[in-house]
């Protein structure tokens, strides 16, 4: 079974630039999550989708971050403009349902903002 | 009180030792909990689910203490390959379908 795919794996940009990340979840998984993980911390949920609807985006900095999952399958997360403090690993995960079942994570995108 | 708290460690123990660490949570209505393992520069992976009284899988035992609102992870006969960060995951106050990751406990097994 193919896992969660993410691209790119690494990205280096300068502050105030824009960046986009892509995620393709495991086939059949209705729930998709984007997490931000800063070095030394646990993953912090940015946004959770159930199919193509947003379940939770309370911790998404909406002035600069946006995410979509238009067809209920793959998803993109965008940052515009980036700040130094956005340097982190952005993890995408998917699960069969949102009620606490196992989440499967992609390898993440390591973002460095200079 | 934070929704989830873990001792960051690092725990540095010799191979073969038994090690345990706890995770406290604040949502007393929580029913299910999880331990994830994260290797250095890798993504988290589910280690164990914890329901009702606990769970055991080989050398790993997870227990739930509802009265004191913590879950624990016990690793017996530790191996070098157990070196990783262990993330505790608990349900959130704010949403039944939302879970919160702890900041993780770093474990280092030395030869």
XYZ file of C-alpha atoms in Angstrom:
225
model
C 0.000 0.000 0.000
C 1.385 3.382 -0.982
C 1.931 5.788 1.892
C 1.311 9.504 2.194
C 3.285 11.401 -0.425
C 4.617 14.904 0.055
C 6.647 17.260 -2.078
C 9.016 18.927 -2.074
C 11.098 17.282 0.638
C 13.195 20.385 1.228
C 12.677 24.057 0.470
C 14.807 27.099 1.200
C 13.324 30.543 0.623
C 13.905 34.081 1.746
C 11.497 35.869 4.064
C 8.534 37.491 2.357
C 8.633 34.924 -0.461
C 5.839 32.448 -1.105
C 5.960 28.679 -0.920
C 3.544 25.813 -1.529
C 3.555 22.234 -0.329
C 1.688 19.317 -1.810
C 0.284 16.198 -0.172
C -1.356 13.083 -1.562
C -2.937 10.982 1.208
C -3.434 7.236 1.336
C -6.177 6.180 -1.057
C -9.551 6.063 0.651
C -8.556 8.177 3.650
C -11.204 10.834 4.141
C -9.369 12.830 6.783
C -6.273 14.841 5.958
C -4.153 16.878 8.358
C -1.404 19.455 7.987
C 0.953 19.831 10.926
C 3.807 22.199 11.641
C 6.655 20.732 13.670
C 9.298 23.088 14.985
C 12.559 21.523 16.125
C 12.232 20.071 19.620
C 8.448 20.291 19.684
C 5.588 17.966 18.885
C 3.520 18.379 15.716
C 1.045 21.257 15.903
C -2.158 20.876 13.914
C -2.630 23.638 11.348
C -5.705 22.373 9.542
C -7.838 19.245 9.337
C -9.998 18.305 6.361
C -12.808 15.792 6.221
C -13.119 15.040 2.516
C -12.980 18.547 1.005
C -14.425 20.363 4.019
C -12.463 22.043 6.806
C -13.025 20.486 10.233
C -10.553 22.572 12.215
C -8.308 25.454 11.220
C -8.205 27.235 14.561
C -4.403 27.253 14.689
C -3.817 28.210 11.069
C -2.358 31.759 10.767
C -4.886 32.783 8.176
C -3.208 36.073 7.362
C -0.395 34.156 5.677
C -1.299 30.472 5.494
C -3.927 28.886 3.293
C -4.810 25.315 2.435
C -7.201 23.584 0.130
C -8.376 20.119 -0.721
C -10.618 20.839 -3.650
C -11.500 17.329 -4.808
C -11.253 15.672 -1.433
C -8.047 13.863 -2.323
C -4.736 15.709 -2.528
C -4.088 18.975 -0.767
C -1.849 22.016 -0.935
C -0.634 24.265 1.869
C 0.628 27.730 0.987
C 2.522 30.349 2.930
C 2.515 33.899 1.622
C 4.554 35.807 2.705
C 6.899 33.612 4.708
C 8.486 34.729 7.970
C 11.629 33.491 9.674
C 9.555 31.747 12.351
C 7.875 29.599 9.683
C 11.054 27.517 9.450
C 9.860 24.046 10.415
C 8.915 20.650 9.061
C 5.444 20.564 7.533
C 3.878 17.159 7.936
C 0.846 15.868 6.135
C -1.082 12.958 7.602
C -4.205 11.052 6.707
C -6.576 8.698 8.464
C -9.679 6.709 7.641
C -11.806 8.796 9.963
C -11.364 11.750 12.308
C -12.225 10.009 15.531
C -8.730 9.243 16.686
C -7.872 6.309 14.465
C -4.284 5.854 13.400
C -2.795 8.739 11.468
C -0.302 7.932 8.749
C 2.283 10.604 8.143
C 4.163 11.590 5.047
C 7.913 12.237 5.157
C 7.384 15.973 5.590
C 8.724 19.080 3.907
C 11.605 20.784 5.679
C 11.248 24.535 5.158
C 14.039 26.973 5.885
C 13.248 30.671 5.717
C 16.324 32.909 5.498
C -3.051 23.220 32.946
C -1.859 22.320 29.452
C -3.948 19.829 27.465
C -0.992 17.461 27.318
C 2.403 17.521 28.999
C 5.416 15.282 28.677
C 8.823 15.227 30.323
C 11.114 16.217 27.434
C 14.008 14.137 28.744
C 16.398 13.110 27.430
C 16.290 9.771 29.158
C 19.664 8.120 28.725
C 19.631 4.462 29.795
C 21.839 1.420 29.166
C 20.797 -1.330 26.822
C 18.670 -3.931 28.588
C 17.289 -1.502 31.133
C 13.636 -0.824 31.804
C 12.489 2.745 31.291
C 9.158 4.426 31.783
C 7.809 7.883 31.109
C 4.504 9.579 31.658
C 2.195 11.926 29.861
C -0.398 13.992 31.716
C -3.598 15.228 30.119
C -6.291 17.652 31.204
C -9.427 16.449 29.374
C -11.008 14.107 31.930
C -13.560 12.919 29.355
C -10.844 11.477 27.105
C -11.427 7.868 26.091
C -8.596 6.974 23.762
C -4.936 7.814 23.745
C -1.958 7.020 21.572
C 1.796 6.742 21.717
C 3.679 7.606 18.538
C 7.356 7.063 17.927
C 9.429 9.538 15.935
C 12.968 8.739 14.840
C 15.392 11.577 14.209
C 14.422 13.501 11.062
C 11.614 11.053 10.297
C 7.853 11.220 10.500
C 5.874 9.995 13.544
C 4.525 6.459 13.448
C 1.912 4.875 15.669
C 3.419 2.734 18.400
C 0.403 1.863 20.546
C -3.186 2.785 21.178
C -4.346 3.015 24.801
C -7.945 2.363 25.709
C -9.532 1.665 29.101
C -6.937 0.050 31.313
C -3.993 -0.233 28.980
C -2.231 -2.171 26.255
C 0.776 -4.443 25.922
C 2.793 -5.305 22.820
C 5.949 -7.322 23.379
C 8.398 -5.225 25.375
C 6.108 -2.212 25.382
C 3.322 -1.598 27.886
C 1.073 1.432 27.937
C -1.131 2.143 30.929
C -3.867 4.626 31.665
C -4.471 6.147 35.080
C -7.786 7.998 34.881
C -7.775 9.148 38.495
C -4.498 11.001 38.084
C -5.036 11.727 34.384
C -1.872 10.338 32.934
C -0.770 7.615 30.585
C 2.556 5.865 30.822
C 4.811 3.973 28.467
C 7.052 1.239 29.829
C 9.821 -0.290 27.747
C 11.424 -3.463 29.054
C 14.775 -4.908 27.962
C 15.503 -1.766 25.955
C 17.348 -2.062 22.641
C 19.591 0.422 20.875
C 16.883 0.667 18.223
C 14.433 2.016 20.799
C 16.293 5.342 20.731
C 13.732 7.839 19.480
C 11.310 10.502 20.596
C 8.036 9.210 21.993
C 5.010 11.419 21.415
C 1.915 11.189 23.547
C -1.386 11.955 21.796
C -4.612 12.837 23.596
C -8.077 14.082 22.590
C -8.600 17.818 22.698
C -11.017 19.707 24.942
C -12.262 21.780 22.060
C -13.297 19.118 19.582
C -14.169 15.443 19.766
C -12.486 14.840 16.446
C -9.273 16.677 17.281
C -6.192 15.217 18.908
C -3.223 16.973 20.451
C 0.383 15.854 20.253
C 2.651 16.283 23.232
C 6.094 17.733 22.751
C 7.683 14.315 23.086
C 10.125 12.520 25.369
C 13.570 11.829 23.976
C 14.983 8.408 24.760
C 18.579 7.437 24.123
C 19.750 3.859 24.708
C 23.498 3.481 25.177
C 25.479 0.244 24.577
